[in-house]
Amino acid sequence: MRHAEDTIAALATARGRAALAVLRVSGPEAVSVVNACFRGKDLTAVPSHTAHVGYLLAPDGAEIDQVVVTVFRAPHSATGEDVVEVSCHGGDFAPQLILESLLAHGARMAAPGEFTQRAFLNGKLDLAQAEAVADLIHAGSTLAHRVSLAHLQGRYSAGLARLREELLELCAYVELELDFAEEDVEFADRERLLHLLDESEATLSGLLDSYRLGVLLRDGVTVVIGGRPNAGKSTLLNALVGRERAIVSDVPGTTRDEIEAEAEIRGLRFRFVDTAGLRQTADAIEAEGVRRARRSIEAGDVLVYVYDLTRGLDAEEAAFLREIRHTRPALRVLVVGNKRDLVPGRIGPPEGLDGTFLPLSARDATSDAAALAPLVDALVAAVGDDLSRADASPVVMNQRHRAHLRRALDAVRAARRAFDAGASGDTLALDLRTALHELGAITGAVTTEDVLDQIFSRFCIGK
Ligand SMILES: Nc1nc2c(ncn2[C@@H]2O[C@H](COP(=O)(O)OP(=O)(O)OP(=O)(O)O)[C@@H](O)[C@H]2O)c(=O)[nH]1
Ligand SMILES: [Mg+2]
C-alpha cells in the first residue's frame, strides 16, 4: 500500500461564477499548509471536524477572501488523511488565487482522481465504490443517479462480497482434496458443492445480464426519428421534448442537418435525433442529409419511423423497413402513422407490417402531452428491460467490471464441467481461484498500480 508523503490541493467545485466554491487539501501537511495562509484561529490547535471563519491570504499577506475552513484529522476524513476544506466565494478569481496560495505554501496540485485514489488506498472505500463516485458525478438521469448512489453506498460491493464468500466456501470444500469421483464422499457434501456452484453461476449471470440496462442508464437511449419528407418528424420531435427545437414547415425537405434534443422519460435519458426526410434528391445538401439520416438510423437504439396517414406507407418505405429489420435485428422499430387528426374513423396498421404501430397526431401532441402517452409507453417498452430492476438489484454499468464478471463466470462454468467430469479437487480449486481473483479485481482486493492509475486518471481534478 502506498502512503502519501506529500500534500495535495485542488478546487473541488466547478469553475466559474457561483455563490461558493470549495477547495480541498489532503495529506500530512494539510493543516499546516492552510494555517500558513489563514488569518483566524490557529488551525494546528483546533479539534477535528470543526469549522472556522477567517481570511485566506496570498503569499504576500494580502487578503484574498473571507472563508470558512473545516478541519478533518486522519483517519476520520474522506481520504483517511488530514483534510482541510476551504469554502470561499465562487467566481473566476478568489478560488484560483487561494489555490495558488496553497501551492505556494507547500501543497502540490492534485492529479485527476487523486483524492479518491487516496481514499481507496486508505481503505475508505473499495474500487467499485470509487468508480461509483465518478458514475454519480456523470449520472445523466434519475435512474443512473439512483443506481450510482446505491453502488457508492456499497450495495453492489456487498453483493460481490457475498459471492466471494460462496466461492471461498466452495474452495474450502474442494481444497480438502476430496476426490468427488469416489463413492465414499458424503452425498450431502456433493449436493452442497453443486448447489454452491449453481448459485454462483446464477448470481454471475444475473449481474452480467444487468449490463444491458447499465449501458442504457449510463449512456441513455438513442431514438432516431426517420421517414419521408413532410411526414411530421420535426413536429414529433418538438412534441417529445416539449419545446420548439426543430423548424417545422410544410415545405418537404425542411430538415437537413440532424437535430438532437434530450428528454428524461421514466427516469431514463432519451436522446432524440430528428433527421432529413428520406427521398431521392438532386439537391447536394439535402442528399448529404439523407445519407446522414440513414447512418443515424443504423446506429440508433430505436427507430421511430413516421409516415403520413393521408398518403399511406408506400412500397419503397415498406421495403426499407423490412430491410432494416434484416440488417439491424437489434434495432427496435416503432411505426408512427402521423396526422391522425386528418383521417376520420378507425385506423389499422399498414398491410404487411409486423411490429408496433401507433396512429397519432404529432401536431395535437404539441399542445396535449397525453396524446403522446402510447408512444412514450412504446418507447419505454422498446427499451426492453425491466426498469424496476434498477432499484431492486445491483446493475453493472462499468465495462471493466463486465470483463471481470465474464471471466469469473467462465471459470465457475469450467469448475462445473470439471466436477461433472469427475476431475480432482485440485483442478476445481484452480478454476475457483481464478473466479475469486476476477471478483477481487472489481473491488480492488487484487489490483496492480497500473490498473489503479488507469482508473483514477479518468476522474477529474479535485475528485
Ligand atoms: N394536420 C397535421 N399536420 C401535421 C401533423 N404533424 C405535422 N404536420 C404538418 O406537416 C408539415 C410537415 O411537418 P414537419 O414536422 O416539418 O415534417 P418533417 O417530417 O420534419 O419534414 P422534413 O423536415 O421536410 O423531412 C407541417 O406543415 C406540419 O405542421 C399532424 O399531426 N397533423
Ligand atoms: Mg423536419
Short mmCIF file of C-alpha atoms and ligand atoms in Angstrom, two decimals:
data_model
loop_
_atom_site.label_atom_id
_atom_site.label_comp_id
_atom_site.label_asym_id
_atom_site.label_seq_id
_atom_site.Cartn_x
_atom_site.Cartn_y
_atom_site.Cartn_z
CA MET A 1 0.00 0.00 0.00
CA ARG A 2 1.26 3.45 -0.87
CA HIS A 3 1.38 6.04 1.84
CA ALA A 4 1.24 9.55 0.56
CA GLU A 5 4.18 11.65 1.60
CA ASP A 6 3.01 14.87 0.10
CA THR A 7 0.03 17.15 0.50
CA ILE A 8 -2.28 17.77 -2.43
CA ALA A 9 -4.71 20.58 -3.18
CA ALA A 10 -7.35 21.26 -5.82
CA LEU A 11 -10.57 23.06 -6.48
CA ALA A 12 -13.36 20.58 -5.73
CA THR A 13 -16.20 22.55 -7.29
CA ALA A 14 -16.78 23.57 -10.90
CA ARG A 15 -15.06 26.70 -12.13
CA GLY A 16 -16.97 29.87 -12.83
CA ARG A 17 -19.48 32.13 -11.16
CA ALA A 18 -21.27 30.66 -8.20
CA ALA A 19 -22.13 31.67 -4.64
CA LEU A 20 -19.49 29.39 -3.19
CA ALA A 21 -16.51 27.31 -4.19
CA VAL A 22 -14.70 24.63 -2.21
CA LEU A 23 -11.02 23.76 -2.29
CA ARG A 24 -9.68 20.59 -0.75
CA VAL A 25 -6.29 19.94 0.78
CA SER A 26 -5.25 16.44 1.84
CA GLY A 27 -2.06 14.97 3.24
CA PRO A 28 0.24 15.08 6.23
CA GLU A 29 0.81 18.84 5.94
CA ALA A 30 -2.79 19.79 5.10
CA VAL A 31 -3.43 21.63 8.35
CA SER A 32 -0.11 23.46 8.45
CA VAL A 33 -0.30 24.47 4.77
CA VAL A 34 -3.71 26.07 5.23
CA ASN A 35 -2.74 27.52 8.58
CA ALA A 36 0.21 29.28 6.98
CA CYS A 37 -2.10 31.32 4.76
CA PHE A 38 -5.06 31.67 7.13
CA ARG A 39 -5.79 34.57 9.46
CA GLY A 40 -8.12 33.46 12.23
CA LYS A 41 -7.70 30.67 14.74
CA ASP A 42 -4.52 28.64 14.97
CA LEU A 43 -5.71 25.64 12.95
CA THR A 44 -2.96 23.38 14.24
CA ALA A 45 -4.63 23.56 17.66
CA VAL A 46 -8.29 23.04 16.70
CA PRO A 47 -10.10 19.72 17.12
CA SER A 48 -11.14 17.55 14.19
CA HIS A 49 -14.46 18.22 12.47
CA THR A 50 -14.60 21.90 13.34
CA ALA A 51 -15.24 24.90 11.07
CA HIS A 52 -13.58 28.30 11.41
CA VAL A 53 -14.20 31.68 9.81
CA GLY A 54 -11.23 33.77 8.82
CA TYR A 55 -9.29 35.29 5.92
CA LEU A 56 -7.31 33.41 3.37
CA LEU A 57 -4.14 35.30 2.47
CA ALA A 58 -1.91 35.48 -0.57
CA PRO A 59 1.81 34.72 -0.13
CA ASP A 60 2.47 38.48 0.25
CA GLY A 61 -0.05 38.66 3.10
CA ALA A 62 -2.83 40.36 1.10
CA GLU A 63 -6.37 39.22 1.87
CA ILE A 64 -7.93 37.11 -0.88
CA ASP A 65 -11.33 36.25 0.57
CA GLN A 66 -13.27 35.62 3.74
CA VAL A 67 -13.54 31.86 4.05
CA VAL A 68 -14.73 29.02 6.24
CA VAL A 69 -12.20 26.25 6.76
CA THR A 70 -13.21 22.84 8.04
CA VAL A 71 -10.57 20.62 9.57
CA PHE A 72 -10.75 16.82 9.48
CA ARG A 73 -7.96 14.88 11.12
CA ALA A 74 -6.74 11.48 9.98
CA PRO A 75 -8.07 8.87 9.87
CA HIS A 76 -11.57 10.34 10.17
CA SER A 77 -11.73 12.11 6.82
CA ALA A 78 -12.80 11.39 3.27
CA THR A 79 -9.28 10.37 2.23
CA GLY A 80 -8.21 8.94 5.56
CA GLU A 81 -5.51 11.65 5.76
CA ASP A 82 -5.62 15.09 7.36
CA VAL A 83 -8.03 17.08 5.20
CA VAL A 84 -8.89 20.77 5.21
CA GLU A 85 -11.72 22.12 3.12
CA VAL A 86 -11.75 25.81 2.30
CA SER A 87 -15.13 27.31 1.36
CA CYS A 88 -14.73 30.64 -0.34
CA HIS A 89 -16.81 32.77 -2.65
CA GLY A 90 -17.16 31.47 -6.18
CA GLY A 91 -16.17 33.22 -9.38
CA ASP A 92 -13.13 33.46 -11.56
CA PHE A 93 -10.68 34.90 -9.03
CA ALA A 94 -10.95 34.00 -5.33
CA PRO A 95 -10.81 30.18 -5.77
CA GLN A 96 -7.90 30.42 -8.21
CA LEU A 97 -5.89 32.84 -6.05
CA ILE A 98 -6.49 30.69 -2.99
CA LEU A 99 -5.29 27.62 -4.88
CA GLU A 100 -2.15 29.48 -5.92
CA SER A 101 -1.53 30.50 -2.35
CA LEU A 102 -1.96 26.92 -1.10
CA LEU A 103 0.52 25.74 -3.73
CA ALA A 104 2.94 28.49 -2.76
CA HIS A 105 2.72 27.30 0.84
CA GLY A 106 3.81 23.77 0.01
CA ALA A 107 0.83 21.87 -1.35
CA ARG A 108 1.10 20.09 -4.71
CA MET A 109 -1.59 20.33 -7.37
CA ALA A 110 -3.63 17.11 -7.17
CA ALA A 111 -3.68 14.75 -10.15
CA PRO A 112 -7.06 13.67 -11.54
CA GLY A 113 -8.85 11.36 -9.10
CA GLU A 114 -6.03 11.58 -6.56
CA PHE A 115 -8.29 12.33 -3.58
CA THR A 116 -10.44 9.27 -4.34
CA GLN A 117 -7.35 7.20 -5.01
CA ARG A 118 -6.00 8.07 -1.57
CA ALA A 119 -9.39 7.22 -0.05
CA PHE A 120 -9.20 3.83 -1.75
CA LEU A 121 -5.61 3.19 -0.68
CA ASN A 122 -6.56 4.05 2.90
CA GLY A 123 -9.48 1.63 2.85
CA LYS A 124 -12.20 4.32 2.96
CA LEU A 125 -13.97 2.76 0.00
CA ASP A 126 -13.34 -0.08 -2.38
CA LEU A 127 -12.63 0.28 -6.06
CA ALA A 128 -16.23 -0.31 -7.15
CA GLN A 129 -17.34 2.42 -4.76
CA ALA A 130 -14.63 4.77 -6.00
CA GLU A 131 -15.87 4.22 -9.54
CA ALA A 132 -19.40 4.86 -8.32
CA VAL A 133 -18.23 8.35 -7.27
CA ALA A 134 -17.39 9.02 -10.92
CA ASP A 135 -20.67 7.47 -12.07
CA LEU A 136 -22.63 9.61 -9.62
CA ILE A 137 -20.99 12.77 -10.88
CA HIS A 138 -21.61 11.81 -14.51
CA ALA A 139 -25.14 10.50 -13.97
CA GLY A 140 -27.36 11.85 -16.72
CA SER A 141 -30.72 10.63 -15.48
CA THR A 142 -32.66 9.97 -12.31
CA LEU A 143 -32.19 6.21 -12.55
CA ALA A 144 -28.46 6.45 -13.29
CA HIS A 145 -28.14 8.67 -10.24
CA ARG A 146 -30.06 6.25 -8.01
CA VAL A 147 -28.00 3.25 -9.13
CA SER A 148 -24.67 5.08 -8.71
CA LEU A 149 -25.68 6.18 -5.23
CA ALA A 150 -26.61 2.62 -4.28
CA HIS A 151 -23.22 1.45 -5.59
CA LEU A 152 -21.45 4.19 -3.67
CA GLN A 153 -23.26 3.07 -0.53
CA GLY A 154 -21.83 -0.38 -1.17
CA ARG A 155 -24.87 -2.35 -2.32
CA TYR A 156 -23.00 -3.72 -5.31
CA SER A 157 -19.82 -4.37 -3.33
CA ALA A 158 -21.85 -6.21 -0.69
CA GLY A 159 -23.34 -8.46 -3.39
CA LEU A 160 -19.86 -9.21 -4.70
CA ALA A 161 -18.64 -9.90 -1.18
CA ARG A 162 -21.43 -12.47 -0.70
CA LEU A 163 -20.48 -14.10 -3.96
CA ARG A 164 -16.85 -14.19 -2.89
CA GLU A 165 -17.84 -15.89 0.33
CA GLU A 166 -19.74 -18.54 -1.59
CA LEU A 167 -16.75 -19.16 -3.79
CA LEU A 168 -14.43 -19.29 -0.80
CA GLU A 169 -16.68 -21.89 0.79
CA LEU A 170 -16.51 -23.84 -2.46
CA CYS A 171 -12.74 -23.59 -2.47
CA ALA A 172 -12.64 -24.83 1.10
CA TYR A 173 -14.65 -27.87 0.06
CA VAL A 174 -12.52 -28.84 -2.87
CA GLU A 175 -9.24 -27.96 -1.25
CA LEU A 176 -9.90 -30.61 1.34
CA GLU A 177 -8.64 -32.60 -1.61
CA LEU A 178 -11.72 -34.69 -1.66
CA ASP A 179 -11.93 -36.78 -4.71
CA PHE A 180 -15.52 -36.26 -5.66
CA ALA A 181 -15.41 -39.11 -8.08
CA GLU A 182 -15.02 -41.53 -5.20
CA GLU A 183 -18.01 -43.30 -3.80
CA ASP A 184 -17.18 -42.59 -0.21
CA VAL A 185 -17.73 -38.86 -0.43
CA GLU A 186 -20.76 -37.81 1.54
CA PHE A 187 -23.82 -37.22 -0.57
CA ALA A 188 -24.56 -34.05 1.43
CA ASP A 189 -21.17 -32.57 0.54
CA ARG A 190 -21.66 -33.33 -3.09
CA GLU A 191 -25.10 -31.72 -3.02
CA ARG A 192 -23.81 -28.67 -1.20
CA LEU A 193 -20.99 -28.25 -3.69
CA LEU A 194 -23.33 -28.46 -6.65
CA HIS A 195 -25.71 -26.05 -5.01
CA LEU A 196 -22.95 -23.50 -4.42
CA LEU A 197 -21.72 -23.84 -7.99
CA ASP A 198 -25.24 -23.26 -9.32
CA GLU A 199 -25.78 -20.29 -7.04
CA SER A 200 -22.53 -18.63 -8.07
CA GLU A 201 -23.25 -19.20 -11.71
CA ALA A 202 -26.76 -17.73 -11.37
CA THR A 203 -25.51 -14.68 -9.48
CA LEU A 204 -22.79 -14.00 -12.04
CA SER A 205 -25.18 -14.47 -14.97
CA GLY A 206 -27.67 -12.10 -13.35
CA LEU A 207 -25.00 -9.44 -12.91
CA LEU A 208 -23.84 -9.84 -16.50
CA ASP A 209 -27.43 -9.62 -17.75
CA SER A 210 -27.86 -6.34 -15.93
CA TYR A 211 -25.13 -4.76 -18.07
CA ARG A 212 -27.57 -4.03 -20.88
CA LEU A 213 -29.68 -1.97 -18.52
CA GLY A 214 -26.49 -0.49 -17.10
CA VAL A 215 -25.45 0.79 -20.52
CA LEU A 216 -28.89 2.31 -21.02
CA LEU A 217 -28.64 4.05 -17.66
CA ARG A 218 -25.12 5.23 -18.36
CA ASP A 219 -25.45 6.31 -21.97
CA GLY A 220 -29.19 6.84 -22.35
CA VAL A 221 -31.30 5.62 -25.25
CA THR A 222 -30.86 6.99 -28.75
CA VAL A 223 -34.12 7.29 -30.64
CA VAL A 224 -33.86 8.22 -34.30
CA ILE A 225 -36.90 9.74 -35.95
CA GLY A 226 -36.97 8.82 -39.62
CA GLY A 227 -39.37 8.92 -42.54
CA ARG A 228 -40.35 10.72 -45.73
CA PRO A 229 -40.12 14.50 -46.07
CA ASN A 230 -43.14 16.27 -44.54
CA ALA A 231 -44.27 13.21 -42.58
CA GLY A 232 -44.14 15.28 -39.38
CA LYS A 233 -40.84 14.10 -37.89
CA SER A 234 -39.77 17.51 -36.62
CA THR A 235 -43.25 18.17 -35.23
CA LEU A 236 -42.97 14.88 -33.34
CA LEU A 237 -39.50 15.73 -32.02
CA ASN A 238 -40.79 19.04 -30.69
CA ALA A 239 -43.75 17.32 -29.03
CA LEU A 240 -41.49 14.71 -27.42
CA VAL A 241 -39.11 17.22 -25.90
CA GLY A 242 -41.77 19.81 -25.10
CA ARG A 243 -40.27 22.75 -26.95
CA GLU A 244 -39.82 24.04 -30.46
CA ARG A 245 -36.41 22.58 -31.04
CA ALA A 246 -36.70 21.92 -34.79
CA ILE A 247 -38.11 24.04 -37.57
CA VAL A 248 -41.45 22.76 -38.83
CA SER A 249 -42.78 23.77 -42.22
CA ASP A 250 -44.96 22.42 -44.97
CA VAL A 251 -42.02 22.55 -47.36
CA PRO A 252 -40.73 19.00 -47.87
CA GLY A 253 -37.01 18.80 -47.15
CA THR A 254 -37.04 21.34 -44.30
CA THR A 255 -34.72 19.39 -42.01
CA ARG A 256 -31.27 18.72 -43.41
CA ASP A 257 -28.79 18.78 -40.56
CA GLU A 258 -29.59 16.34 -37.82
CA ILE A 259 -31.22 17.87 -34.81
CA GLU A 260 -30.78 16.37 -31.37
CA ALA A 261 -32.69 17.01 -28.20
CA GLU A 262 -32.87 15.15 -24.90
CA ALA A 263 -35.67 14.35 -22.53
CA GLU A 264 -35.96 12.26 -19.41
CA ILE A 265 -38.72 9.66 -19.52
CA ARG A 266 -39.46 7.41 -16.53
CA GLY A 267 -36.03 8.11 -15.11
CA LEU A 268 -34.14 7.25 -18.30
CA ARG A 269 -32.38 9.70 -20.56
CA PHE A 270 -33.61 9.66 -24.15
CA ARG A 271 -31.69 11.36 -26.92
CA PHE A 272 -33.95 12.05 -29.88
CA VAL A 273 -32.44 12.61 -33.31
CA ASP A 274 -34.58 14.28 -35.95
CA THR A 275 -33.35 13.55 -39.46
CA ALA A 276 -33.75 14.71 -43.03
CA GLY A 277 -36.73 13.17 -44.82
CA LEU A 278 -35.69 10.09 -46.81
CA ARG A 279 -36.03 10.63 -50.56
CA GLN A 280 -34.04 10.76 -53.78
CA THR A 281 -32.97 14.32 -54.38
CA ALA A 282 -30.86 16.31 -56.79
CA ASP A 283 -30.03 18.84 -54.07
CA ALA A 284 -26.49 18.01 -52.91
CA ILE A 285 -27.01 19.37 -49.39
CA GLU A 286 -30.26 17.53 -48.89
CA ALA A 287 -28.71 14.36 -50.29
CA GLU A 288 -25.98 14.60 -47.66
CA GLY A 289 -28.73 14.99 -45.04
CA VAL A 290 -30.41 11.84 -46.32
CA ARG A 291 -27.12 9.96 -46.18
CA ARG A 292 -26.60 11.05 -42.57
CA ALA A 293 -30.17 10.09 -41.70
CA ARG A 294 -29.55 6.54 -42.88
CA ARG A 295 -26.31 6.35 -40.95
CA SER A 296 -28.05 7.55 -37.75
CA ILE A 297 -30.85 5.06 -38.18
CA GLU A 298 -28.22 2.32 -38.41
CA ALA A 299 -26.55 3.49 -35.21
CA GLY A 300 -29.60 4.18 -33.02
CA ASP A 301 -31.23 2.02 -30.36
CA VAL A 302 -34.77 2.71 -31.50
CA LEU A 303 -36.16 3.90 -34.84
CA VAL A 304 -39.42 5.82 -34.76
CA TYR A 305 -40.49 5.63 -38.37
CA VAL A 306 -43.05 8.34 -39.15
CA TYR A 307 -45.33 8.29 -42.16
CA ASP A 308 -48.22 10.49 -43.20
CA LEU A 309 -51.55 8.64 -42.81
CA THR A 310 -53.13 10.73 -45.57
CA ARG A 311 -50.56 9.36 -48.02
CA GLY A 312 -50.02 5.91 -46.58
CA LEU A 313 -46.83 3.89 -46.36
CA ASP A 314 -45.50 3.42 -49.88
CA ALA A 315 -43.88 0.25 -51.21
CA GLU A 316 -40.39 1.67 -51.00
CA GLU A 317 -40.87 2.58 -47.33
CA ALA A 318 -42.26 -0.87 -46.55
CA ALA A 319 -39.25 -2.42 -48.26
CA PHE A 320 -36.90 -0.16 -46.29
CA LEU A 321 -38.49 -1.27 -43.01
CA ARG A 322 -38.22 -4.93 -43.97
CA GLU A 323 -34.61 -4.47 -44.96
CA ILE A 324 -33.61 -2.65 -41.77
CA ARG A 325 -35.22 -5.41 -39.71
CA HIS A 326 -32.97 -7.81 -41.53
CA THR A 327 -29.74 -5.82 -41.45
CA ARG A 328 -30.16 -4.46 -37.91
CA PRO A 329 -32.14 -7.03 -35.94
CA ALA A 330 -31.24 -5.36 -32.64
CA LEU A 331 -32.78 -2.05 -33.70
CA ARG A 332 -36.26 -1.68 -32.25
CA VAL A 333 -38.70 -0.15 -34.70
CA LEU A 334 -41.89 1.73 -33.87
CA VAL A 335 -44.01 2.84 -36.81
CA VAL A 336 -45.99 6.03 -36.25
CA GLY A 337 -48.92 6.81 -38.55
CA ASN A 338 -49.00 10.59 -38.23
CA LYS A 339 -51.65 13.25 -38.91
CA ARG A 340 -54.34 11.13 -37.28
CA ASP A 341 -56.42 14.32 -36.99
CA LEU A 342 -56.84 14.41 -40.77
CA VAL A 343 -58.10 10.85 -41.12
CA PRO A 344 -61.50 10.07 -39.61
CA GLY A 345 -62.53 6.64 -38.37
CA ARG A 346 -60.62 3.58 -37.29
CA ILE A 347 -57.06 3.20 -38.46
CA GLY A 348 -55.26 -0.09 -38.76
CA PRO A 349 -51.59 -0.81 -39.37
CA PRO A 350 -50.32 -0.70 -42.93
CA GLU A 351 -50.53 -4.01 -44.71
CA GLY A 352 -47.72 -6.43 -44.08
CA LEU A 353 -46.32 -4.52 -41.11
CA ASP A 354 -45.43 -6.69 -38.18
CA GLY A 355 -44.36 -4.76 -35.13
CA THR A 356 -45.57 -1.83 -33.15
CA PHE A 357 -47.87 0.58 -34.95
CA LEU A 358 -49.10 3.81 -33.38
CA PRO A 359 -51.53 6.19 -35.07
CA LEU A 360 -51.27 9.69 -33.60
CA SER A 361 -51.27 13.38 -34.31
CA ALA A 362 -47.91 14.95 -33.65
CA ARG A 363 -49.47 18.37 -34.12
CA ASP A 364 -52.12 17.79 -31.46
CA ALA A 365 -49.45 16.31 -29.18
CA THR A 366 -47.55 19.61 -29.13
CA SER A 367 -50.38 21.11 -27.08
CA ASP A 368 -51.62 17.94 -25.38
CA ALA A 369 -48.91 15.73 -23.93
CA ALA A 370 -51.42 12.96 -23.16
CA ALA A 371 -51.68 12.30 -26.91
CA LEU A 372 -48.09 11.03 -26.75
CA ALA A 373 -48.71 8.55 -23.93
CA PRO A 374 -48.97 5.47 -26.19
CA LEU A 375 -45.73 6.40 -27.96
CA VAL A 376 -43.95 7.06 -24.67
CA ASP A 377 -45.15 3.70 -23.34
CA ALA A 378 -43.95 2.01 -26.51
CA LEU A 379 -40.54 3.71 -26.23
CA VAL A 380 -40.09 2.51 -22.68
CA ALA A 381 -41.27 -0.97 -23.67
CA ALA A 382 -38.87 -0.94 -26.63
CA VAL A 383 -36.01 -0.46 -24.21
CA GLY A 384 -37.00 -3.98 -23.29
CA ASP A 385 -35.71 -4.01 -19.77
CA ASP A 386 -37.45 -4.06 -16.50
CA LEU A 387 -36.55 -0.62 -15.18
CA SER A 388 -37.66 -1.57 -11.68
CA ARG A 389 -34.59 -3.82 -11.62
CA ALA A 390 -32.57 -0.67 -11.15
CA ASP A 391 -33.97 -0.31 -7.65
CA ALA A 392 -34.07 -3.95 -6.69
CA SER A 393 -30.66 -5.34 -7.55
CA PRO A 394 -27.18 -4.18 -8.50
CA VAL A 395 -26.78 -3.03 -12.08
CA VAL A 396 -23.40 -3.35 -13.76
CA MET A 397 -22.65 -0.08 -15.57
CA ASN A 398 -18.94 -0.45 -15.99
CA GLN A 399 -17.19 -2.21 -18.85
CA ARG A 400 -14.20 -3.11 -16.71
CA HIS A 401 -16.47 -4.91 -14.25
CA ARG A 402 -18.23 -6.70 -17.03
CA ALA A 403 -14.95 -8.11 -18.35
CA HIS A 404 -14.02 -9.45 -14.90
CA LEU A 405 -17.51 -10.86 -14.33
CA ARG A 406 -17.36 -12.66 -17.67
CA ARG A 407 -14.07 -14.29 -16.83
CA ALA A 408 -15.36 -15.20 -13.36
CA LEU A 409 -18.42 -16.83 -14.92
CA ASP A 410 -16.26 -18.75 -17.40
CA ALA A 411 -14.15 -20.01 -14.51
CA VAL A 412 -17.17 -21.12 -12.48
CA ARG A 413 -18.56 -22.92 -15.52
CA ALA A 414 -15.21 -24.59 -16.08
CA ALA A 415 -15.29 -25.74 -12.44
CA ARG A 416 -18.76 -27.13 -13.01
CA ARG A 417 -17.61 -29.06 -16.07
CA ALA A 418 -14.57 -30.34 -14.19
CA PHE A 419 -16.84 -31.53 -11.40
CA ASP A 420 -19.17 -33.29 -13.83
CA ALA A 421 -16.19 -34.97 -15.47
CA GLY A 422 -15.03 -36.23 -12.10
CA ALA A 423 -11.88 -34.09 -12.03
CA SER A 424 -9.72 -33.82 -8.95
CA GLY A 425 -10.20 -31.23 -6.23
CA ASP A 426 -7.02 -29.50 -7.41
CA THR A 427 -8.44 -28.81 -10.85
CA LEU A 428 -11.64 -27.44 -9.40
CA ALA A 429 -9.77 -25.30 -6.93
CA LEU A 430 -7.74 -23.76 -9.72
CA ASP A 431 -10.87 -22.63 -11.55
CA LEU A 432 -12.47 -21.31 -8.40
CA ARG A 433 -9.34 -19.36 -7.51
CA THR A 434 -9.48 -17.76 -10.95
CA ALA A 435 -13.09 -16.71 -10.31
CA LEU A 436 -12.13 -15.29 -6.92
CA HIS A 437 -9.27 -13.38 -8.45
CA GLU A 438 -11.56 -11.82 -11.06
CA LEU A 439 -14.07 -10.71 -8.43
CA GLY A 440 -11.27 -9.29 -6.32
CA ALA A 441 -10.15 -7.19 -9.26
CA ILE A 442 -13.56 -5.46 -9.34
CA THR A 443 -13.48 -4.25 -5.75
CA GLY A 444 -9.73 -3.72 -5.79
CA ALA A 445 -8.87 -6.55 -3.39
CA VAL A 446 -6.35 -7.57 -6.05
CA THR A 447 -5.04 -4.87 -8.38
CA THR A 448 -1.84 -3.52 -9.75
CA GLU A 449 -0.72 0.06 -9.62
CA ASP A 450 -1.11 0.32 -13.40
CA VAL A 451 -4.76 -0.59 -13.20
CA LEU A 452 -5.34 1.91 -10.42
CA ASP A 453 -3.60 4.69 -12.29
CA GLN A 454 -5.66 3.92 -15.35
CA ILE A 455 -8.91 4.04 -13.40
CA PHE A 456 -8.23 7.16 -11.40
CA SER A 457 -6.68 9.14 -14.22
CA ARG A 458 -10.13 9.16 -15.84
CA PHE A 459 -11.51 11.13 -12.92
CA CYS A 460 -11.41 14.89 -12.93
CA ILE A 461 -9.09 17.01 -10.86
CA GLY A 462 -10.35 17.72 -7.36
CA LYS A 463 -12.15 14.44 -7.03
N1 LIG B 1 -52.64 18.04 -39.62
C1 LIG B 1 -51.45 17.71 -39.18
N2 LIG B 1 -50.35 18.27 -39.70
C2 LIG B 1 -49.14 17.90 -39.23
C3 LIG B 1 -49.01 16.94 -38.20
N3 LIG B 1 -47.69 16.79 -37.96
C4 LIG B 1 -47.03 17.62 -38.78
N4 LIG B 1 -47.90 18.30 -39.55
C5 LIG B 1 -47.58 19.30 -40.58
O1 LIG B 1 -46.85 18.65 -41.59
C6 LIG B 1 -45.89 19.55 -42.17
C7 LIG B 1 -44.50 18.94 -42.10
O2 LIG B 1 -44.12 18.79 -40.74
P1 LIG B 1 -42.61 18.65 -40.31
O3 LIG B 1 -42.63 18.28 -38.87
O4 LIG B 1 -41.81 19.81 -40.73
O5 LIG B 1 -42.24 17.38 -41.18
P2 LIG B 1 -40.82 16.66 -41.35
O6 LIG B 1 -41.09 15.20 -41.42
O7 LIG B 1 -39.89 17.11 -40.30
O8 LIG B 1 -40.36 17.16 -42.76
P3 LIG B 1 -38.87 17.33 -43.38
O9 LIG B 1 -38.04 18.06 -42.39
O10 LIG B 1 -39.11 18.11 -44.61
O11 LIG B 1 -38.37 15.97 -43.68
C8 LIG B 1 -46.01 20.84 -41.34
O12 LIG B 1 -46.84 21.73 -42.05
C9 LIG B 1 -46.68 20.38 -40.07
O13 LIG B 1 -47.44 21.41 -39.45
C10 LIG B 1 -50.19 16.36 -37.67
O14 LIG B 1 -50.17 15.51 -36.77
N5 LIG B 1 -51.38 16.77 -38.21
MG MG B 2 -38.12 18.07 -40.38
#
